[in-house]
Short mmCIF file of C-alpha atoms and ligand atoms in Angstrom, two decimals:
data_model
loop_
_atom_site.label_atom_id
_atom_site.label_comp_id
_atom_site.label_asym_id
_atom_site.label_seq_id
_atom_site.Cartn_x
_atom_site.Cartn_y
_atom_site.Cartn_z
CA UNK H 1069 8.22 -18.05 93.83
CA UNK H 1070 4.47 -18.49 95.11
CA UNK H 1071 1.97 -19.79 92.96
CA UNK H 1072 -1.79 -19.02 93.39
CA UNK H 1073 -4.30 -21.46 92.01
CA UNK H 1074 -7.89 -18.78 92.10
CA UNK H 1075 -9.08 -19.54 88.29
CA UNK H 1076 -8.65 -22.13 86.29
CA UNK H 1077 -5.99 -19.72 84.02
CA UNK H 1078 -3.66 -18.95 86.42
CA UNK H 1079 -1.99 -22.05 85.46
CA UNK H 1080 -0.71 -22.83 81.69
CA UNK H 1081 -1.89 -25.54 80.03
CA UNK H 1082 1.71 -27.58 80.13
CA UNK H 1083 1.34 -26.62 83.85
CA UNK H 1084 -2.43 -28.06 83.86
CA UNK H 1085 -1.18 -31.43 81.94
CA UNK H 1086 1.83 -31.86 84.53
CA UNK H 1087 -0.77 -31.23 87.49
CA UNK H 1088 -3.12 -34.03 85.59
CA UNK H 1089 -0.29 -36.44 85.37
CA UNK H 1090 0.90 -35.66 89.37
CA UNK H 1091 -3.19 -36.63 90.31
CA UNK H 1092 -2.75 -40.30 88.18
CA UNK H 1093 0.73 -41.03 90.25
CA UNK H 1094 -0.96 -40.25 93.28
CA UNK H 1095 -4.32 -41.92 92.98
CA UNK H 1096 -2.18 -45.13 92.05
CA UNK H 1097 0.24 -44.42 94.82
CA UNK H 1098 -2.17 -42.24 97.16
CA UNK H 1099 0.83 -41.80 100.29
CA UNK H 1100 4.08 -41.33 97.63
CA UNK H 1101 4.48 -37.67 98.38
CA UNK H 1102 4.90 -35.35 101.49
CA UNK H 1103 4.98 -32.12 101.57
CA UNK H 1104 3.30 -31.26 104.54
CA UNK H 1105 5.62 -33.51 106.69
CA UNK H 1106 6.09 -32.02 109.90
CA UNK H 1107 3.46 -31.96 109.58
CA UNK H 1108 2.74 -28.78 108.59
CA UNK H 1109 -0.88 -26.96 108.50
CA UNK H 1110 -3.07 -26.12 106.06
CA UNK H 1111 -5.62 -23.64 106.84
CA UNK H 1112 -9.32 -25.12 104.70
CA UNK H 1113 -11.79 -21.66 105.32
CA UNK H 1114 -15.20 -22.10 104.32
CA UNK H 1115 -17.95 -18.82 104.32
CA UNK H 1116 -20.42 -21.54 102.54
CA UNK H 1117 -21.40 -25.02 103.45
CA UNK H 1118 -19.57 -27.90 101.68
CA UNK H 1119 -19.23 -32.17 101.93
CA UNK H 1120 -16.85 -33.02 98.80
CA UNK H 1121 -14.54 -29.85 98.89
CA UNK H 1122 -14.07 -30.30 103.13
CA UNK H 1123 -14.01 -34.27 102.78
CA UNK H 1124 -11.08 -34.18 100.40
CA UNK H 1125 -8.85 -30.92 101.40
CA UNK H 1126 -8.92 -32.79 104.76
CA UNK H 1127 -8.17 -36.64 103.59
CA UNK H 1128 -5.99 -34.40 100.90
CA UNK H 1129 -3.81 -32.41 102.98
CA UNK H 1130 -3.52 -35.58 105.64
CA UNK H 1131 -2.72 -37.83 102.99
CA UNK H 1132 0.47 -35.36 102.49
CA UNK H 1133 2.04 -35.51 105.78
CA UNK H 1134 -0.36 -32.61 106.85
CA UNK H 1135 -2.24 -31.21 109.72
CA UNK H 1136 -5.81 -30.05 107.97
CA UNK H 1137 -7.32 -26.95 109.63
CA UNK H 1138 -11.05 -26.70 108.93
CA UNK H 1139 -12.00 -22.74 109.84
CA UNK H 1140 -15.64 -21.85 109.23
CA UNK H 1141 -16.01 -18.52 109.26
CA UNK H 1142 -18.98 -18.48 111.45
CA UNK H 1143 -16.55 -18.87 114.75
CA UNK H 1144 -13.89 -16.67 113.27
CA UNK H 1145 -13.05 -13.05 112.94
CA UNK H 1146 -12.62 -12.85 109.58
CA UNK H 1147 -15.24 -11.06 107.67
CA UNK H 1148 -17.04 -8.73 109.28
CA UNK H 1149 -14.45 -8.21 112.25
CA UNK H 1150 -11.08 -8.52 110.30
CA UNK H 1151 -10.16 -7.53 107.07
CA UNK H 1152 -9.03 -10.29 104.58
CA UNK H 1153 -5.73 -8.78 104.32
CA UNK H 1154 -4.99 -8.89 108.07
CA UNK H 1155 -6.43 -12.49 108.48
CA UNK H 1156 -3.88 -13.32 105.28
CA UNK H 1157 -1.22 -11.52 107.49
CA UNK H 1158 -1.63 -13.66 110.65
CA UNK H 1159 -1.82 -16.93 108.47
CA UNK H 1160 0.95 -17.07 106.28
CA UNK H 1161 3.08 -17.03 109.50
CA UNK H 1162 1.85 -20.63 110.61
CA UNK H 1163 0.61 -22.48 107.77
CA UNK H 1164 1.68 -23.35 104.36
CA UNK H 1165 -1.21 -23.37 102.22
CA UNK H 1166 -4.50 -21.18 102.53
CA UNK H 1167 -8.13 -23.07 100.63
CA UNK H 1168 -10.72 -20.87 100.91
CA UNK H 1169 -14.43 -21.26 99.65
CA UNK H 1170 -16.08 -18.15 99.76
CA UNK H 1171 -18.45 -15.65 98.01
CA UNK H 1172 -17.00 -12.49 96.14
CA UNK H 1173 -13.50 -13.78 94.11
CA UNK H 1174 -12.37 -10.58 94.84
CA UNK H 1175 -11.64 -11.52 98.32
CA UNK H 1176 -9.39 -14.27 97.00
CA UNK H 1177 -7.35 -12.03 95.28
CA UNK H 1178 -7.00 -9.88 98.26
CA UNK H 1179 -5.81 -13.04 100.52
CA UNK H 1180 -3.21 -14.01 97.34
CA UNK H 1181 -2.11 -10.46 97.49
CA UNK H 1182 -1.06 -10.36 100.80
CA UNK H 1183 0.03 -13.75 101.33
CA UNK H 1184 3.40 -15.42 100.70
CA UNK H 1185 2.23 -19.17 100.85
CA UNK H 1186 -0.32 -20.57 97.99
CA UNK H 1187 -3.71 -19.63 97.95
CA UNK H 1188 -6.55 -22.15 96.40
CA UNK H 1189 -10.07 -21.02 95.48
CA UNK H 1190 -12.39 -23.98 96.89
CA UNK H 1191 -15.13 -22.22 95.39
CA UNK H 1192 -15.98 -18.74 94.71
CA UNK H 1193 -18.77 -16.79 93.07
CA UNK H 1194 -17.05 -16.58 89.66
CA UNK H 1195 -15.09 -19.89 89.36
CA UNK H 1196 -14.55 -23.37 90.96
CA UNK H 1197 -11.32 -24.24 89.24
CA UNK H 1198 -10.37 -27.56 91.73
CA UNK H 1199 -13.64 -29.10 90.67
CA UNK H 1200 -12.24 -28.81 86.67
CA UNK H 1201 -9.36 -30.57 87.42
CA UNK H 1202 -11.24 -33.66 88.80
CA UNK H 1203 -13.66 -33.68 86.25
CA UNK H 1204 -10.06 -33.52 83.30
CA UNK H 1205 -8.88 -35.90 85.70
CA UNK H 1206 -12.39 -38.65 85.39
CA UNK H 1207 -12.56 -37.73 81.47
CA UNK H 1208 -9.29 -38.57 80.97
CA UNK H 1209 -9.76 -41.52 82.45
CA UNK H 1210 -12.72 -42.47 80.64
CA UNK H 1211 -11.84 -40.80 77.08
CA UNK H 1212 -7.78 -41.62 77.31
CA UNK H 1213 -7.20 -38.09 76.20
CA UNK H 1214 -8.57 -34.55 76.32
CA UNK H 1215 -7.45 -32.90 73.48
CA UNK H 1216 -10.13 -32.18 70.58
CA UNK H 1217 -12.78 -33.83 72.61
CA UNK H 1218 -16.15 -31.82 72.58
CA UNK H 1219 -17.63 -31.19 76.26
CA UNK H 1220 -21.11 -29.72 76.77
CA UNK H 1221 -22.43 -28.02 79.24
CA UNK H 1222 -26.18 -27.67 79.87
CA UNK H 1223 -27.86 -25.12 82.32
CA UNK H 1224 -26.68 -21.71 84.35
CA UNK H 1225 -23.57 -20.94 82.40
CA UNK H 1226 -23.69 -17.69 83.92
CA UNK H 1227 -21.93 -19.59 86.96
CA UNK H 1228 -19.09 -20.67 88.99
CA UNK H 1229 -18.95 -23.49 87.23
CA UNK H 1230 -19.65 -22.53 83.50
CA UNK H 1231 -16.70 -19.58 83.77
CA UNK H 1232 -14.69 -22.72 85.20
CA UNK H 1233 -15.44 -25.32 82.51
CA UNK H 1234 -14.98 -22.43 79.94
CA UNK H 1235 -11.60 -21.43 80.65
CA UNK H 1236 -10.44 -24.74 82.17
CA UNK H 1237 -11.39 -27.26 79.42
CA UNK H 1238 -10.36 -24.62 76.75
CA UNK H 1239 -7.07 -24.69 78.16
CA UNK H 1240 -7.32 -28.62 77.43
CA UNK H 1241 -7.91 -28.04 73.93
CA UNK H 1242 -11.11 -29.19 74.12
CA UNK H 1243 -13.82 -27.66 72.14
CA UNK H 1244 -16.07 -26.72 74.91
CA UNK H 1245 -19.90 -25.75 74.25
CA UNK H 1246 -22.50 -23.92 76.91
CA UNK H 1247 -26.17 -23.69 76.78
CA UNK H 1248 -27.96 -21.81 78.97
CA UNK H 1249 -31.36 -19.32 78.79
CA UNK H 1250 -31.05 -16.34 77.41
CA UNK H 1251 -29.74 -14.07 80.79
CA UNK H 1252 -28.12 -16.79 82.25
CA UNK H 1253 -25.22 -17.15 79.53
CA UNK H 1254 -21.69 -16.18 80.50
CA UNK H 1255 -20.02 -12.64 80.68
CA UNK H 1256 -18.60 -11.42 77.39
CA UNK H 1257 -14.84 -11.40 79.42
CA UNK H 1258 -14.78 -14.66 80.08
CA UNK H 1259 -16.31 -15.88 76.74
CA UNK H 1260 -13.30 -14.05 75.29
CA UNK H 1261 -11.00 -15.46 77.61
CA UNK H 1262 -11.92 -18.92 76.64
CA UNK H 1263 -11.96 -18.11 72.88
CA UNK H 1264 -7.96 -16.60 73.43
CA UNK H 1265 -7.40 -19.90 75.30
CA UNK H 1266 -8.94 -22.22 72.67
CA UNK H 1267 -7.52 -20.43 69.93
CA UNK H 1268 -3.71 -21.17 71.17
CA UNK H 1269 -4.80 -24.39 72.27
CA UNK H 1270 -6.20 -25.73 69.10
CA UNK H 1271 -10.12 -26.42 70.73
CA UNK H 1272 -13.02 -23.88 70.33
CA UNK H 1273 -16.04 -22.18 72.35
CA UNK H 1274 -19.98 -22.32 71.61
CA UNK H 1275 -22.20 -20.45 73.80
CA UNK H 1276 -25.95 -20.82 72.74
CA UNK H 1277 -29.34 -20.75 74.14
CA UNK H 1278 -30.28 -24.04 72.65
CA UNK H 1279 -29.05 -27.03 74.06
CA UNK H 1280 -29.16 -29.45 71.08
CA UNK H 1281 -27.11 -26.81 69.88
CA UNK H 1282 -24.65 -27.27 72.64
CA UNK H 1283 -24.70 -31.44 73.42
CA UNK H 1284 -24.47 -32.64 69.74
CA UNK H 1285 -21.75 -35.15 69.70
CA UNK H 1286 -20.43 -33.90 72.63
CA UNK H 1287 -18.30 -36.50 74.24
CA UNK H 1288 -18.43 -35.55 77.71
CA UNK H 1289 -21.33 -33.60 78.94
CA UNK H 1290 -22.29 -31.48 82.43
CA UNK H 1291 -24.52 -29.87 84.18
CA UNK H 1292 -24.78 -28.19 87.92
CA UNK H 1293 -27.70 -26.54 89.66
CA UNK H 1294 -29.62 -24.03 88.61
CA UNK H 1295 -29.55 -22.32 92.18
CA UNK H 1296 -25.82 -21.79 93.47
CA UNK H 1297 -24.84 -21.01 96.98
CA UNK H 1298 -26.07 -17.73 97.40
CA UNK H 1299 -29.10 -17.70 94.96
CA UNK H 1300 -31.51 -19.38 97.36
CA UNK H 1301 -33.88 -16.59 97.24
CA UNK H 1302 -34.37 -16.77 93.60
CA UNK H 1303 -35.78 -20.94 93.21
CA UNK H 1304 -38.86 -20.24 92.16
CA UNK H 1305 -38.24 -17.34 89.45
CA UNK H 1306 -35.15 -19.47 88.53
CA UNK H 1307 -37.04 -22.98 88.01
CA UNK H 1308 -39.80 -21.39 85.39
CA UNK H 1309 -36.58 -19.60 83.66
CA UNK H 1310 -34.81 -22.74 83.31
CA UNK H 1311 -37.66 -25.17 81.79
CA UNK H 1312 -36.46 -27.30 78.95
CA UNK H 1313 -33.18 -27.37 80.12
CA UNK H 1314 -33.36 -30.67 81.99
CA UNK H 1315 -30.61 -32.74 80.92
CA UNK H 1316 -32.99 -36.07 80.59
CA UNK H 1317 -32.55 -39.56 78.77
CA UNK H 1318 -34.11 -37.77 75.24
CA UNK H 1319 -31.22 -35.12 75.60
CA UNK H 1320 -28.51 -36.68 76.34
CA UNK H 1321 -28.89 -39.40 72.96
CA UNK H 1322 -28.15 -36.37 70.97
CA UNK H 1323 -24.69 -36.84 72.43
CA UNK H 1324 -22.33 -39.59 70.56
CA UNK H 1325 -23.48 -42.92 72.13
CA UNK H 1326 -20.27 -43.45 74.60
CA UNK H 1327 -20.64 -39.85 75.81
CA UNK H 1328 -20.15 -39.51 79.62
CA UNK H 1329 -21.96 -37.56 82.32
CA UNK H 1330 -20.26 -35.22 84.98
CA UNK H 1331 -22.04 -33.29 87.35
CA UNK H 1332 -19.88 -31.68 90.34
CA UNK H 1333 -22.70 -32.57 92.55
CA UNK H 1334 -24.89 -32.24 95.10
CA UNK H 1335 -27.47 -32.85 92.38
CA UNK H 1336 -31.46 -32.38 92.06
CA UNK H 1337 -32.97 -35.18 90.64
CA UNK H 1338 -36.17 -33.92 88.43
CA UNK H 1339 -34.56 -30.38 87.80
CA UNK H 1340 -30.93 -29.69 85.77
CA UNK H 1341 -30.88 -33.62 85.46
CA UNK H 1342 -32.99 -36.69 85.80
CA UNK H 1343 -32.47 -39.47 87.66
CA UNK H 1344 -32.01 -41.91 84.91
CA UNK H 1345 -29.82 -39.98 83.56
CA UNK H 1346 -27.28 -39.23 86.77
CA UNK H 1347 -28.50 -42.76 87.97
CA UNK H 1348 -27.33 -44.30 84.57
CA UNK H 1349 -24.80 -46.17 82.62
CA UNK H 1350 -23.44 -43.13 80.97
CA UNK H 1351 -23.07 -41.21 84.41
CA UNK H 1352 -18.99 -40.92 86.18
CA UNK H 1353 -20.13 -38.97 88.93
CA UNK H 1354 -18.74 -40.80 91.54
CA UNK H 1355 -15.61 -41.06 89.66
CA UNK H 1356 -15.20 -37.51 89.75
CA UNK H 1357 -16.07 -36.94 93.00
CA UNK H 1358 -13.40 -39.49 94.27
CA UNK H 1359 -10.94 -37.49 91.91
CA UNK H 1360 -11.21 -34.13 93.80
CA UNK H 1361 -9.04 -35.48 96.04
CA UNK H 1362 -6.66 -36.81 93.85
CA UNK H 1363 -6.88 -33.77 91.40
CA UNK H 1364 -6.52 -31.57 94.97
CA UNK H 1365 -3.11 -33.48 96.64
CA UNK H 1366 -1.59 -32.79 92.97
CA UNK H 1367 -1.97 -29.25 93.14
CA UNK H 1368 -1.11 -28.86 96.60
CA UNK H 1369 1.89 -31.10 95.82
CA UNK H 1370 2.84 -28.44 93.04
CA UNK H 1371 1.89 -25.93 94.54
CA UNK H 1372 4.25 -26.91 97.56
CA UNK H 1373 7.04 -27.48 95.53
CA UNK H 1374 7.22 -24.33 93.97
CA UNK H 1375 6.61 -21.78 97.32
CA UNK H 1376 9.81 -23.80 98.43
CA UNK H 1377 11.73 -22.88 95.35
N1 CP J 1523 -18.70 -30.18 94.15
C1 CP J 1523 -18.45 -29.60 95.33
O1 CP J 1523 -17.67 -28.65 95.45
O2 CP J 1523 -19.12 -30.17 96.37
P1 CP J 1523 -19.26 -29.58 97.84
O3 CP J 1523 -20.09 -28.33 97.75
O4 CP J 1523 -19.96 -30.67 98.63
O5 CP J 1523 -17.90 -29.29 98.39
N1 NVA J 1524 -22.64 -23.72 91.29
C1 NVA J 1524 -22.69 -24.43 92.58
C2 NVA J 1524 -21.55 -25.38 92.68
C3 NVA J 1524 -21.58 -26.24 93.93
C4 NVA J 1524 -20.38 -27.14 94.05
C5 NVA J 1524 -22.67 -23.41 93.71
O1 NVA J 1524 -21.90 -22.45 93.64
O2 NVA J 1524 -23.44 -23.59 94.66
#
């Protein structure tokens, strides 16, 4: 039966290990699976701009036997001319997997809803679930596990990303911490999700406003802009709101001493990080970003295998 992959949840957490596992085999042996031979395309939609998601949905899906089918929205019909539905409609007849990066996650769940191969959020509004499994992927690397492991994250955790890193490392069993400013902190469903999730899976959830609260002895700690696709209009209100949370060299030693930096990048130096920080000894960013790809072929690998079931 299809499987959707739109928030980090809609897989279970044995599903989430197995998907970890698949991206290890296949960074070691990058050309071991196929499941685009044909080849067969994959249809990669973006509504916003992108380098990391585009880069490695294209080396991804080519790496697989595939044909990669960048569609920017901008030269298409979909949108304003053609419902999401009817574009989902037309696809699903001659390609095998849809990625799309867009704004409102509803529009996902449309395109899932009327499609009968897999559909993968590359980024939406609410979540950016392919961007979790990289960053498991580089932790696990660095850490040798996931479970119990505390992971902070510092900034707007009213975002994409903070709903992501809620749910998704939750559903590692990792006790996962946020800190944002008071009207940038997460919505009370998804806190609750993540507390149902860490509650099963043996981790826990903080949400604060303080982030010494949120980085102490954290093993793994995050951050992402404070202005997301989108929210361009608001930099300057945003940038006063967001003083103090700067993830800088005097922050991050009130994580243990071996703790390791993530950020899903592109990055601004001087504002939700500083450069010695993201420039520094503690900092794996380029280890994740590699690891998209690696973290992406895995799920489109599993997500392959069970559309053909
Ligand atoms: N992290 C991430 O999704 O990067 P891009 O916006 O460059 O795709
Ligand atoms: N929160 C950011 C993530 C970019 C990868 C945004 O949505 O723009």
């Amino acid at each position: 039966m299809v499987r959707h992959f739109l928030k980090d949840d809609d897989i279970t957490a044995a599903e989430q290990a197995e998907i970890l596992a698949l991206a290890r085999e296949l960074k070691a042996a990058p050309y071991s699976r196929r499941p685009f031979e044909g080849p067969q395309t994959v249809a990669l939609i973006f509504d916003k701009t992108s380098t990391r998601t585009r880069v490695s949905f294209t080396v991804g899906v080519a790496d697989l036997g595939g044909n990669p089918m960048v569609i920017d929205t901008g030269t298409s019909q979909m949108g304003k001319k053609e419902s999401v539905a009817d574009t989902a409609r037309v696809l699903e007849r001659m390609v095998s997997a849809i990625v799309w990066r867009t704004y409102a996650h509803s529009g996902l769940e449309e395109m899932a809803a009327n499609s009968k191969v897999p559909v993968i959020n590359s980024l939406s509004d609410d979540y950016h679930p392919c961007q979790i499994l990289a960053d498991l992927q580089t932790i696990q690397e660095h850490k040798g596990s996931l479970k119990g492991l505390k992971f902070a994250y510092i900034g707007d955790s009213s975002n994409n990303m903070a709903n992501s890193y809620l749910t998704g490392m939750a559903l590692a069993g990792m006790h996962v911490a946020v800190a944002g400013p008071s009207g940038y902190l997460p919505n009370a469903a998804v806190v609750a999700r993540a507390q149902e999730i860490a509650a099963a899976q043996g981790g826990s959830v903080t949400v604060t406003t303080d982030p010494a609260v949120a980085i102490a002895d954290a093993d793994a700690v995050a951050t992402d802009t404070w202005i997301s696709m989108g929210q361009e209009d608001e930099k300057e209100q945003r940038v006063k709101d967001f003083a103090g949370f700067t993830i800088d060299a005097g922050l991050m030693a009130k994580a243990k001493s071996d703790a390791i930096f993530l950020h899903c990048l592109p990055a601004y130096r001087g504002y939700e990080v500083s450069a010695e920080v993201i420039d520094g000894d503690q900092s794996v960013i380029w280890d994740e970003a590699e690891n998209r790809l690696h973290a992406q072929k895995a799920l489109m690998v599993w997500l392959a295998e069970r559309a053909a079931a």
